[in-house]
Short mmCIF file of C-alpha atoms in Angstrom, two decimals:
data_model
loop_
_atom_site.label_atom_id
_atom_site.label_comp_id
_atom_site.label_asym_id
_atom_site.label_seq_id
_atom_site.Cartn_x
_atom_site.Cartn_y
_atom_site.Cartn_z
CA UNK A 1 -143.94 -52.55 -3.44
CA UNK A 2 -140.26 -53.16 -2.93
CA UNK A 3 -137.40 -54.51 -5.00
CA UNK A 4 -134.46 -56.61 -3.93
CA UNK A 5 -131.14 -57.59 -5.41
CA UNK A 6 -131.11 -60.93 -7.23
CA UNK A 7 -127.98 -62.58 -5.86
CA UNK A 8 -125.72 -64.89 -7.93
CA UNK A 9 -127.11 -68.36 -8.50
CA UNK A 10 -128.62 -70.61 -11.16
CA UNK A 11 -131.36 -69.25 -13.44
CA UNK A 12 -130.62 -65.65 -12.49
CA UNK A 13 -132.02 -64.28 -15.76
CA UNK A 14 -135.35 -66.01 -15.09
CA UNK A 15 -135.43 -64.64 -11.55
CA UNK A 16 -134.78 -61.13 -12.86
CA UNK A 17 -137.62 -61.50 -15.38
CA UNK A 18 -140.02 -62.56 -12.62
CA UNK A 19 -138.86 -59.69 -10.39
CA UNK A 20 -139.51 -57.04 -13.07
CA UNK A 21 -142.86 -58.64 -13.89
CA UNK A 22 -143.89 -58.62 -10.24
CA UNK A 23 -142.92 -54.98 -9.74
CA UNK A 24 -144.64 -53.91 -12.97
CA UNK A 25 -147.93 -55.64 -12.14
CA UNK A 26 -147.87 -54.39 -8.56
CA UNK A 27 -146.98 -50.75 -9.22
CA UNK A 28 -148.25 -49.76 -12.67
CA UNK A 29 -151.13 -47.24 -12.17
CA UNK A 30 -154.43 -48.45 -13.65
CA UNK A 31 -157.08 -45.96 -14.77
CA UNK A 32 -160.35 -45.76 -16.62
CA UNK A 33 -159.82 -44.81 -20.26
CA UNK A 34 -162.13 -44.05 -23.16
CA UNK A 35 -161.31 -45.28 -26.65
CA UNK A 36 -163.48 -45.51 -29.75
CA UNK A 37 -166.54 -44.33 -27.82
CA UNK A 38 -166.12 -47.09 -25.24
CA UNK A 39 -164.92 -46.98 -21.63
CA UNK A 40 -162.28 -49.47 -20.44
CA UNK A 41 -161.60 -49.88 -16.72
CA UNK A 42 -158.28 -50.84 -15.05
CA UNK A 43 -156.05 -50.32 -18.06
CA UNK A 44 -153.16 -48.13 -19.19
CA UNK A 45 -151.74 -46.66 -22.38
CA UNK A 46 -148.50 -47.88 -23.93
CA UNK A 47 -146.88 -44.48 -23.44
CA UNK A 48 -147.81 -44.44 -19.73
CA UNK A 49 -146.39 -47.95 -19.36
CA UNK A 50 -143.13 -46.89 -21.04
CA UNK A 51 -142.82 -43.87 -18.73
CA UNK A 52 -143.45 -45.86 -15.56
CA UNK A 53 -141.38 -48.94 -16.45
CA UNK A 54 -138.44 -46.86 -17.68
CA UNK A 55 -138.33 -45.03 -14.36
CA UNK A 56 -138.52 -48.35 -12.50
CA UNK A 57 -135.63 -49.90 -14.43
CA UNK A 58 -133.39 -46.85 -14.08
CA UNK A 59 -133.87 -46.83 -10.29
CA UNK A 60 -133.54 -50.61 -9.90
CA UNK A 61 -130.11 -51.77 -8.67
CA UNK A 62 -130.30 -54.85 -10.90
CA UNK A 63 -130.32 -52.72 -14.09
CA UNK A 64 -129.17 -49.14 -13.45
CA UNK A 65 -129.55 -45.71 -15.05
CA UNK A 66 -128.17 -46.69 -18.49
CA UNK A 67 -131.49 -48.22 -19.56
CA UNK A 68 -132.91 -46.24 -22.48
CA UNK A 69 -136.52 -45.55 -23.38
CA UNK A 70 -136.18 -47.63 -26.54
CA UNK A 71 -135.00 -50.62 -24.49
CA UNK A 72 -138.05 -50.19 -22.27
CA UNK A 73 -140.28 -50.34 -25.35
CA UNK A 74 -138.51 -53.54 -26.43
CA UNK A 75 -139.13 -55.05 -23.00
CA UNK A 76 -142.85 -54.16 -23.19
CA UNK A 77 -142.97 -55.86 -26.59
CA UNK A 78 -141.67 -59.01 -24.92
CA UNK A 79 -144.22 -58.55 -22.12
CA UNK A 80 -146.98 -58.58 -24.76
CA UNK A 81 -145.52 -61.62 -26.49
CA UNK A 82 -145.23 -63.59 -23.20
CA UNK A 83 -148.75 -62.55 -22.00
CA UNK A 84 -147.53 -60.38 -19.15
CA UNK A 85 -149.90 -57.80 -20.65
CA UNK A 86 -152.64 -57.92 -23.29
CA UNK A 87 -154.59 -55.30 -25.19
CA UNK A 88 -158.03 -54.26 -23.96
CA UNK A 89 -159.59 -56.80 -26.35
CA UNK A 90 -157.58 -59.66 -24.83
CA UNK A 91 -155.13 -60.08 -27.72
CA UNK A 92 -151.46 -60.99 -27.15
CA UNK A 93 -148.65 -63.14 -28.60
CA UNK A 94 -147.10 -60.55 -30.93
CA UNK A 95 -144.52 -57.78 -30.53
CA UNK A 96 -146.40 -54.97 -32.28
CA UNK A 97 -146.50 -52.67 -29.23
CA UNK A 98 -145.45 -49.09 -29.93
CA UNK A 99 -144.89 -45.98 -27.83
CA UNK A 100 -148.41 -44.59 -28.39
CA UNK A 101 -151.86 -44.31 -26.78
CA UNK A 102 -153.05 -47.87 -27.47
CA UNK A 103 -154.61 -49.35 -24.31
CA UNK A 104 -153.41 -52.49 -22.53
CA UNK A 105 -154.32 -54.37 -19.36
CA UNK A 106 -153.04 -57.16 -17.14
CA UNK A 107 -154.40 -60.71 -17.67
CA UNK A 108 -155.97 -62.52 -14.74
CA UNK A 109 -153.48 -65.42 -14.89
CA UNK A 110 -150.01 -65.22 -13.38
CA UNK A 111 -147.32 -64.51 -16.02
CA UNK A 112 -144.34 -65.56 -13.87
CA UNK A 113 -141.97 -68.09 -15.40
CA UNK A 114 -141.32 -71.32 -13.46
CA UNK A 115 -137.82 -71.76 -12.07
CA UNK A 116 -136.50 -75.32 -12.55
CA UNK A 117 -135.60 -77.19 -9.39
CA UNK A 118 -131.82 -77.56 -8.90
CA UNK A 119 -130.39 -81.05 -9.41
CA UNK A 120 -129.87 -83.15 -6.25
CA UNK A 121 -126.09 -82.77 -6.48
CA UNK A 122 -126.33 -78.98 -6.41
CA UNK A 123 -128.91 -79.00 -3.61
CA UNK A 124 -126.75 -81.23 -1.40
CA UNK A 125 -123.85 -78.79 -1.16
CA UNK A 126 -122.79 -78.06 2.38
CA UNK A 127 -123.80 -74.71 3.84
CA UNK A 128 -120.67 -74.52 5.93
CA UNK A 129 -119.04 -71.13 5.55
CA UNK A 130 -115.61 -70.93 4.01
CA UNK A 131 -112.83 -69.60 6.21
CA UNK A 132 -112.02 -65.92 5.94
CA UNK A 133 -108.55 -64.83 4.87
CA UNK A 134 -106.76 -61.62 5.75
CA UNK A 135 -105.24 -61.10 2.34
CA UNK A 136 -104.97 -62.75 -1.08
CA UNK A 137 -101.57 -64.26 -0.35
CA UNK A 138 -102.74 -66.10 2.78
CA UNK A 139 -105.64 -67.53 0.78
CA UNK A 140 -103.22 -69.66 -1.21
CA UNK A 141 -100.59 -70.23 1.50
CA UNK A 142 -101.77 -73.54 2.98
CA UNK A 143 -103.79 -74.80 0.02
CA UNK A 144 -102.95 -78.29 -1.13
CA UNK A 145 -99.93 -78.98 1.04
CA UNK A 146 -99.25 -82.19 2.90
CA UNK A 147 -99.30 -82.47 6.69
CA UNK A 148 -95.56 -81.98 6.97
CA UNK A 149 -95.71 -78.98 4.59
CA UNK A 150 -98.42 -77.39 6.75
CA UNK A 151 -96.22 -77.83 9.82
CA UNK A 152 -93.29 -76.20 8.06
CA UNK A 153 -95.44 -73.30 6.92
CA UNK A 154 -96.30 -72.45 10.54
CA UNK A 155 -92.73 -71.23 10.96
CA UNK A 156 -90.72 -70.01 7.95
CA UNK A 157 -87.50 -70.74 9.80
CA UNK A 158 -88.44 -74.40 9.97
CA UNK A 159 -87.43 -74.89 6.34
CA UNK A 160 -83.78 -75.22 7.31
CA UNK A 161 -84.67 -77.52 10.20
CA UNK A 162 -86.67 -79.75 7.88
CA UNK A 163 -83.51 -80.68 6.00
CA UNK A 164 -81.98 -82.12 9.17
CA UNK A 165 -85.24 -83.68 10.32
CA UNK A 166 -85.19 -86.33 7.61
CA UNK A 167 -81.46 -86.45 7.05
CA UNK A 168 -81.45 -90.17 7.78
CA UNK A 169 -84.22 -90.89 5.28
CA UNK A 170 -84.00 -90.99 1.48
CA UNK A 171 -85.78 -88.05 -0.17
CA UNK A 172 -87.21 -87.52 -3.62
CA UNK A 173 -88.16 -84.44 -5.59
CA UNK A 174 -91.81 -83.94 -6.41
CA UNK A 175 -92.50 -84.73 -10.05
CA UNK A 176 -95.02 -82.41 -11.77
CA UNK A 177 -96.29 -83.18 -15.24
CA UNK A 178 -97.51 -80.57 -17.69
CA UNK A 179 -101.06 -81.68 -16.94
CA UNK A 180 -100.45 -81.18 -13.20
CA UNK A 181 -99.28 -77.61 -13.73
CA UNK A 182 -102.23 -76.83 -15.97
CA UNK A 183 -104.61 -78.16 -13.33
CA UNK A 184 -102.96 -75.92 -10.71
CA UNK A 185 -103.62 -72.89 -12.91
CA UNK A 186 -107.24 -73.88 -13.36
CA UNK A 187 -107.96 -74.85 -9.74
CA UNK A 188 -106.40 -71.82 -8.05
CA UNK A 189 -108.12 -69.44 -10.49
CA UNK A 190 -111.55 -71.04 -10.03
CA UNK A 191 -111.13 -71.30 -6.26
CA UNK A 192 -110.46 -67.59 -6.00
CA UNK A 193 -113.40 -66.81 -8.29
CA UNK A 194 -115.69 -68.92 -6.11
CA UNK A 195 -114.52 -67.00 -3.04
CA UNK A 196 -115.26 -63.65 -4.69
CA UNK A 197 -118.73 -64.63 -5.93
CA UNK A 198 -119.60 -66.07 -2.51
CA UNK A 199 -121.25 -69.21 -3.89
CA UNK A 200 -121.06 -72.67 -2.35
CA UNK A 201 -119.96 -74.15 -5.66
CA UNK A 202 -119.17 -72.81 -9.13
CA UNK A 203 -121.16 -75.72 -10.54
CA UNK A 204 -124.23 -73.53 -10.02
CA UNK A 205 -123.03 -70.86 -12.46
CA UNK A 206 -120.29 -72.48 -14.55
CA UNK A 207 -119.65 -75.72 -16.39
CA UNK A 208 -116.09 -76.55 -15.34
CA UNK A 209 -115.61 -78.64 -18.45
CA UNK A 210 -115.78 -75.40 -20.46
CA UNK A 211 -112.79 -73.95 -18.58
CA UNK A 212 -109.59 -74.58 -20.53
CA UNK A 213 -106.46 -74.02 -18.38
CA UNK A 214 -104.47 -73.23 -21.54
CA UNK A 215 -106.67 -70.15 -22.03
CA UNK A 216 -105.87 -68.94 -18.51
CA UNK A 217 -102.14 -69.50 -18.97
CA UNK A 218 -102.09 -67.74 -22.35
CA UNK A 219 -104.15 -64.76 -21.16
CA UNK A 220 -101.88 -64.21 -18.14
CA UNK A 221 -98.45 -64.81 -19.66
CA UNK A 222 -98.57 -63.90 -23.36
CA UNK A 223 -99.32 -60.17 -23.40
CA UNK A 224 -97.56 -57.18 -24.94
CA UNK A 225 -96.25 -54.13 -23.11
CA UNK A 226 -99.74 -52.59 -23.17
CA UNK A 227 -101.30 -55.65 -21.51
CA UNK A 228 -103.09 -56.84 -24.67
CA UNK A 229 -103.07 -60.56 -25.45
CA UNK A 230 -100.79 -61.61 -28.31
CA UNK A 231 -101.80 -64.45 -30.64
CA UNK A 232 -99.54 -67.05 -32.18
CA UNK A 233 -102.11 -67.89 -34.85
CA UNK A 234 -102.83 -64.59 -36.63
CA UNK A 235 -105.81 -66.10 -38.47
CA UNK A 236 -107.84 -65.72 -35.25
CA UNK A 237 -107.02 -62.01 -35.00
CA UNK A 238 -109.10 -59.13 -36.32
CA UNK A 239 -108.61 -58.48 -40.05
CA UNK A 240 -106.08 -55.81 -40.91
CA UNK A 241 -108.70 -53.48 -42.39
CA UNK A 242 -110.81 -53.69 -39.21
CA UNK A 243 -107.79 -52.84 -37.04
CA UNK A 244 -107.06 -49.85 -39.27
CA UNK A 245 -110.66 -48.69 -39.01
CA UNK A 246 -110.61 -49.00 -35.21
CA UNK A 247 -107.29 -47.16 -35.03
CA UNK A 248 -108.68 -44.39 -37.19
CA UNK A 249 -111.67 -43.89 -34.86
CA UNK A 250 -109.58 -44.14 -31.69
CA UNK A 251 -107.12 -41.49 -32.92
CA UNK A 252 -109.60 -39.17 -34.62
CA UNK A 253 -108.90 -36.71 -36.22
CA UNK A 254 -105.26 -37.85 -36.43
CA UNK A 255 -105.56 -40.42 -39.19
CA UNK A 256 -103.65 -41.27 -42.34
CA UNK A 257 -103.76 -38.61 -45.04
CA UNK A 258 -104.60 -41.30 -47.64
CA UNK A 259 -108.02 -41.84 -46.06
CA UNK A 260 -111.10 -40.07 -47.45
CA UNK A 261 -112.25 -36.86 -45.79
CA UNK A 262 -115.85 -36.57 -47.01
CA UNK A 263 -118.56 -35.52 -44.51
CA UNK A 264 -119.87 -38.44 -42.52
CA UNK A 265 -116.76 -40.54 -43.14
CA UNK A 266 -116.39 -41.32 -39.41
CA UNK A 267 -119.98 -42.65 -39.30
CA UNK A 268 -119.30 -45.02 -42.16
CA UNK A 269 -116.14 -46.29 -40.47
CA UNK A 270 -118.02 -46.76 -37.18
CA UNK A 271 -120.74 -48.78 -38.93
CA UNK A 272 -118.10 -50.91 -40.66
CA UNK A 273 -116.51 -51.81 -37.31
CA UNK A 274 -119.83 -52.59 -35.63
CA UNK A 275 -120.98 -54.73 -38.58
CA UNK A 276 -117.82 -56.84 -38.35
CA UNK A 277 -118.22 -57.54 -34.62
CA UNK A 278 -121.85 -58.54 -35.12
CA UNK A 279 -120.78 -60.91 -37.90
CA UNK A 280 -118.71 -63.00 -35.46
CA UNK A 281 -120.13 -66.49 -34.78
CA UNK A 282 -120.74 -65.74 -31.09
CA UNK A 283 -120.43 -62.85 -28.61
CA UNK A 284 -116.99 -61.97 -27.29
CA UNK A 285 -117.87 -63.24 -23.80
CA UNK A 286 -118.91 -66.58 -25.42
CA UNK A 287 -122.08 -68.59 -24.93
CA UNK A 288 -120.36 -71.01 -22.51
CA UNK A 289 -119.60 -68.23 -20.02
CA UNK A 290 -122.93 -66.40 -20.38
CA UNK A 291 -124.37 -67.70 -17.11
CA UNK A 292 -121.17 -66.80 -15.24
CA UNK A 293 -121.19 -63.18 -16.44
CA UNK A 294 -124.93 -62.85 -15.78
CA UNK A 295 -124.37 -63.94 -12.19
CA UNK A 296 -121.41 -61.60 -11.83
CA UNK A 297 -123.85 -58.77 -12.57
CA UNK A 298 -125.38 -59.54 -9.17
CA UNK A 299 -122.43 -57.96 -7.36
CA UNK A 300 -122.25 -54.79 -9.48
CA UNK A 301 -123.32 -52.59 -6.58
CA UNK A 302 -121.80 -49.19 -5.71
CA UNK A 303 -120.60 -50.42 -2.32
CA UNK A 304 -119.03 -53.53 -3.89
CA UNK A 305 -117.35 -51.93 -6.90
CA UNK A 306 -113.88 -53.25 -6.02
CA UNK A 307 -115.22 -56.79 -5.60
CA UNK A 308 -117.06 -56.58 -8.92
CA UNK A 309 -113.92 -55.43 -10.71
CA UNK A 310 -111.92 -58.31 -9.23
CA UNK A 311 -114.62 -60.85 -10.16
CA UNK A 312 -114.82 -59.66 -13.79
CA UNK A 313 -111.01 -59.61 -13.92
CA UNK A 314 -111.00 -63.35 -13.15
CA UNK A 315 -113.97 -64.13 -15.42
CA UNK A 316 -112.34 -62.55 -18.48
CA UNK A 317 -109.24 -64.72 -17.94
CA UNK A 318 -111.37 -67.76 -18.81
CA UNK A 319 -112.08 -66.46 -22.33
CA UNK A 320 -110.33 -67.89 -25.38
CA UNK A 321 -107.27 -65.68 -26.09
CA UNK A 322 -108.68 -64.48 -29.41
CA UNK A 323 -111.94 -63.37 -27.74
CA UNK A 324 -110.09 -61.62 -24.91
CA UNK A 325 -107.83 -59.79 -27.38
CA UNK A 326 -110.81 -58.60 -29.45
CA UNK A 327 -112.59 -57.49 -26.27
CA UNK A 328 -109.52 -55.54 -25.11
CA UNK A 329 -109.12 -53.75 -28.46
CA UNK A 330 -112.83 -52.99 -28.72
CA UNK A 331 -113.11 -51.60 -25.19
CA UNK A 332 -110.02 -49.42 -25.71
CA UNK A 333 -111.51 -48.01 -28.90
CA UNK A 334 -114.87 -47.35 -27.20
CA UNK A 335 -113.14 -45.61 -24.30
CA UNK A 336 -111.03 -43.41 -26.59
CA UNK A 337 -114.04 -42.39 -28.70
CA UNK A 338 -116.17 -41.65 -25.63
CA UNK A 339 -113.51 -39.33 -24.22
CA UNK A 340 -112.62 -37.61 -27.50
CA UNK A 341 -114.12 -34.12 -27.51
CA UNK A 342 -113.05 -33.64 -31.15
CA UNK A 343 -115.10 -36.60 -32.39
CA UNK A 344 -118.17 -35.43 -34.33
CA UNK A 345 -121.53 -36.73 -33.14
CA UNK A 346 -122.03 -40.19 -34.54
CA UNK A 347 -125.78 -40.07 -33.88
CA UNK A 348 -128.03 -37.02 -34.03
CA UNK A 349 -130.04 -37.86 -30.89
CA UNK A 350 -127.79 -40.07 -28.72
CA UNK A 351 -124.62 -39.13 -26.85
CA UNK A 352 -121.35 -40.73 -27.89
CA UNK A 353 -120.87 -42.82 -24.74
CA UNK A 354 -124.45 -44.06 -24.75
CA UNK A 355 -124.11 -44.92 -28.44
CA UNK A 356 -120.94 -46.94 -27.73
CA UNK A 357 -122.66 -48.97 -25.01
CA UNK A 358 -125.86 -49.71 -26.90
CA UNK A 359 -124.16 -50.38 -30.22
CA UNK A 360 -121.71 -53.03 -29.00
CA UNK A 361 -123.55 -54.59 -26.02
CA UNK A 362 -125.19 -57.19 -28.25
CA UNK A 363 -121.89 -58.42 -29.71
CA UNK A 364 -120.23 -58.57 -26.29
CA UNK A 365 -122.80 -60.50 -24.21
CA UNK A 366 -125.64 -62.75 -25.34
CA UNK A 367 -127.10 -66.20 -24.76
CA UNK A 368 -127.29 -69.04 -27.25
CA UNK A 369 -131.05 -69.12 -26.68
CA UNK A 370 -132.83 -65.78 -26.86
CA UNK A 371 -133.26 -64.32 -23.37
CA UNK A 372 -135.94 -61.71 -22.69
CA UNK A 373 -133.54 -59.53 -20.69
CA UNK A 374 -130.37 -59.99 -22.77
CA UNK A 375 -130.33 -56.42 -24.03
CA UNK A 376 -130.82 -54.83 -20.61
CA UNK A 377 -128.28 -57.08 -18.87
CA UNK A 378 -125.68 -56.64 -21.61
CA UNK A 379 -126.06 -52.85 -21.49
CA UNK A 380 -125.39 -52.76 -17.75
CA UNK A 381 -122.36 -55.04 -17.99
CA UNK A 382 -120.80 -53.20 -20.94
CA UNK A 383 -121.33 -49.85 -19.22
CA UNK A 384 -119.39 -51.13 -16.19
CA UNK A 385 -116.68 -52.60 -18.44
CA UNK A 386 -116.30 -49.27 -20.20
CA UNK A 387 -115.81 -47.42 -16.91
CA UNK A 388 -113.26 -49.90 -15.51
CA UNK A 389 -111.79 -51.63 -18.60
CA UNK A 390 -108.20 -50.70 -17.70
CA UNK A 391 -108.35 -52.72 -14.46
CA UNK A 392 -110.76 -55.48 -15.49
CA UNK A 393 -108.81 -56.43 -18.62
CA UNK A 394 -105.38 -56.37 -16.94
CA UNK A 395 -103.51 -59.37 -15.55
CA UNK A 396 -103.98 -59.72 -11.76
CA UNK A 397 -100.43 -59.75 -10.42
CA UNK A 398 -101.32 -61.29 -7.06
CA UNK A 399 -102.96 -64.29 -8.75
CA UNK A 400 -100.05 -64.81 -11.15
CA UNK A 401 -97.57 -64.70 -8.25
CA UNK A 402 -99.64 -67.11 -6.15
CA UNK A 403 -99.83 -69.68 -8.96
CA UNK A 404 -96.13 -69.44 -9.81
CA UNK A 405 -95.12 -69.66 -6.15
CA UNK A 406 -97.31 -72.71 -5.64
CA UNK A 407 -95.86 -74.51 -8.67
CA UNK A 408 -92.30 -73.61 -7.68
CA UNK A 409 -92.86 -74.85 -4.14
CA UNK A 410 -94.21 -78.20 -5.35
CA UNK A 411 -91.23 -78.57 -7.68
CA UNK A 412 -88.62 -77.98 -4.98
CA UNK A 413 -90.27 -79.70 -2.02
CA UNK A 414 -88.55 -82.87 -0.86
CA UNK A 415 -90.59 -85.86 0.29
CA UNK A 416 -89.20 -88.54 2.63
CA UNK A 417 -89.50 -92.07 1.26
CA UNK A 418 -89.93 -94.99 3.70
CA UNK A 419 -87.61 -97.89 2.93
CA UNK A 420 -90.36 -100.41 3.65
CA UNK A 421 -92.84 -98.66 1.39
CA UNK A 422 -93.62 -100.97 -1.52
CA UNK A 423 -94.09 -97.93 -3.76
CA UNK A 424 -90.87 -96.29 -2.61
CA UNK A 425 -88.44 -99.11 -3.27
CA UNK A 426 -84.93 -98.01 -2.43
CA UNK A 427 -85.98 -94.35 -2.53
CA UNK A 428 -83.81 -93.64 -5.55
CA UNK A 429 -85.91 -93.85 -8.68
CA UNK A 430 -89.39 -95.07 -7.81
CA UNK A 431 -92.13 -92.45 -8.20
CA UNK A 432 -93.86 -91.13 -5.11
CA UNK A 433 -97.65 -90.95 -5.10
CA UNK A 434 -98.82 -87.64 -3.63
CA UNK A 435 -102.34 -86.31 -3.20
CA UNK A 436 -102.05 -82.58 -3.83
CA UNK A 437 -104.36 -79.65 -4.32
CA UNK A 438 -104.21 -80.01 -8.08
CA UNK A 439 -105.72 -83.50 -8.10
CA UNK A 440 -108.76 -83.26 -10.39
CA UNK A 441 -112.07 -84.00 -8.66
CA UNK A 442 -115.65 -82.89 -9.08
CA UNK A 443 -117.18 -80.03 -7.12
CA UNK A 444 -119.26 -82.39 -4.99
CA UNK A 445 -116.25 -84.55 -4.12
CA UNK A 446 -114.28 -81.43 -3.21
CA UNK A 447 -116.94 -80.33 -0.71
CA UNK A 448 -117.11 -83.82 0.83
CA UNK A 449 -113.34 -84.11 1.17
CA UNK A 450 -113.11 -80.60 2.59
CA UNK A 451 -115.51 -81.47 5.41
CA UNK A 452 -114.18 -84.97 6.07
CA UNK A 453 -110.45 -84.46 5.73
CA UNK A 454 -109.54 -80.91 6.67
CA UNK A 455 -110.28 -81.15 10.37
CA UNK A 456 -108.73 -84.59 10.66
CA UNK A 457 -105.55 -83.38 8.98
CA UNK A 458 -105.29 -80.42 11.36
CA UNK A 459 -105.80 -82.69 14.37
CA UNK A 460 -103.01 -84.97 13.16
CA UNK A 461 -100.80 -81.95 12.61
CA UNK A 462 -101.35 -80.85 16.21
CA UNK A 463 -100.41 -84.28 17.50
CA UNK A 464 -97.23 -84.20 15.43
CA UNK A 465 -96.28 -80.89 17.00
CA UNK A 466 -96.78 -82.35 20.46
CA UNK A 467 -94.78 -85.53 19.89
CA UNK A 468 -92.03 -84.52 17.47
CA UNK A 469 -88.73 -85.22 19.24
CA UNK A 470 -86.75 -83.11 16.79
CA UNK A 471 -88.24 -79.90 18.19
CA UNK A 472 -86.89 -78.22 21.31
CA UNK A 473 -89.26 -76.64 23.82
CA UNK A 474 -88.87 -73.12 22.44
CA UNK A 475 -89.66 -74.20 18.89
CA UNK A 476 -92.56 -76.34 20.07
CA UNK A 477 -94.15 -73.50 22.05
CA UNK A 478 -93.77 -71.13 19.13
CA UNK A 479 -95.44 -73.53 16.71
CA UNK A 480 -98.24 -74.31 19.18
CA UNK A 481 -98.99 -70.62 19.63
CA UNK A 482 -99.17 -70.15 15.89
CA UNK A 483 -101.42 -73.19 15.55
CA UNK A 484 -103.71 -71.88 18.31
CA UNK A 485 -104.00 -68.57 16.49
CA UNK A 486 -104.81 -70.16 13.12
CA UNK A 487 -107.07 -72.98 14.36
CA UNK A 488 -108.50 -71.98 17.77
CA UNK A 489 -111.43 -74.44 17.65
CA UNK A 490 -109.18 -77.48 17.07
CA UNK A 491 -106.72 -76.30 19.70
CA UNK A 492 -109.52 -75.80 22.24
CA UNK A 493 -110.81 -79.29 21.60
CA UNK A 494 -107.38 -80.78 22.31
CA UNK A 495 -106.70 -78.44 25.26
CA UNK A 496 -109.97 -77.34 26.93
CA UNK A 497 -109.91 -73.87 28.56
CA UNK A 498 -109.61 -75.44 32.02
CA UNK A 499 -106.40 -77.22 31.02
CA UNK A 500 -105.02 -74.17 29.21
CA UNK A 501 -105.07 -72.21 32.49
CA UNK A 502 -102.76 -74.76 34.13
CA UNK A 503 -100.25 -74.38 31.28
CA UNK A 504 -98.69 -77.82 31.68
CA UNK A 505 -95.16 -78.14 30.49
CA UNK A 506 -94.85 -80.68 27.71
CA UNK A 507 -91.96 -83.03 28.28
CA UNK A 508 -90.77 -85.73 25.92
CA UNK A 509 -91.33 -89.33 27.03
CA UNK A 510 -88.48 -90.63 29.14
CA UNK A 511 -88.03 -93.68 26.98
CA UNK A 512 -87.36 -91.54 23.93
CA UNK A 513 -84.63 -89.36 25.52
CA UNK A 514 -81.47 -89.80 23.51
CA UNK A 515 -78.51 -91.21 25.41
CA UNK A 516 -75.46 -88.98 25.59
CA UNK A 517 -72.07 -90.42 24.82
CA UNK A 518 -69.83 -90.94 27.90
CA UNK A 519 -66.14 -90.31 27.43
CA UNK A 520 -63.60 -92.23 29.50
CA UNK A 521 -60.97 -90.21 31.43
CA UNK A 522 -58.54 -93.13 31.54
CA UNK A 523 -57.30 -92.58 27.99
#
């Protein structure tokens, strides 16, 4: 019997259910028991099942040590309802299992849930690996630039040369609409998230239509000095009395003197706060992003803690600003209460931190349709959020800089306009049509264009470096060396290793050599 990590992908919750079911059926010890003067072979008591399954879940990397015994009982109730187990008389379909000595057994039929086949579009994604990048900045450096822009980016000093290169041609500033800028925010954010999750396409775990770029912009730019989102419409904020209650718990016992001081007051306040969050129409992480957060759980491994933090940091940027603000305030309160040694015990049998996690996990993560593992998955995610909330719910500075730099570059870049171009006119006022990174396309079209166009564009760029008469030999050699370092496979195709050993000197065609002006000595 062995367990394995369920990696990110579609229907991850169903795969996790099948994995736990398989391990439980394969490893649960079966014995001969006597009950009501009768002997029953190959069965087990409910208490024995709780003991064994609880130990399994705590040691399983997909769930972790925060699973409680009560949650294990709830899972066994669902096992009985879904006919994973049945009582010794063959009865099932209810959730009346308790932590006692009632006997149960495994049915002869397989209880595994079928996993739907992925749609043809998702199955046809290319398996080509994405290029690796040395750092976050280089990931965005050459994204969505034209062929000439890629050539200029090979040498930062070429920016000044580019002004002279097209001095004899009319130029026009790139025009970006508000919709263009919003699409840049959305595309760069989702592209980085896809890279972190390591999936071929986010279509497998996220409906892109649910991603509003205005949410991303608001969550990254409209924050107070503490990093908490600010809202323009205060009607979407927490009620004033809830904020006061949360502040009272977070600062306990330093609260206003006007508040009551009767015994158990802090428990009443805590219940009031939890009741309000459970009265919200949907969990704070929203139903639309449920599948994305469930798949992000797949990388919550000890050796990948930094990657998991970065992934959740991006995921929470997709939330509506009001949901992100409520999540930030709630997690800060939970963290303060968990670390407050002066806080009286809010539960007689459960520790404060464990109580925080299990009380609020249901109002933070949940699916629109009841999922058998919602409670266990939510507990694990909230526990990780509580440990790393300061980093996860902060604005990633590298991403904000990359987006702003990309927009600024597109605003200031000059584009040569051909006089014979019917769309360019006289090059003064006619708009220039440019295909940029922020052009909105589907995930499938993006993969197809990436495979069909990227290599061709790089090959054309190499030819331009070889034939550009505005470059001297020193500049040309420098750019070719940089190109060879960035794209060795394309360079090797153009210059096979046998030719590279000869190191031929590239000379400009004789017919293109500019004539020098001859001065007469008679004057």
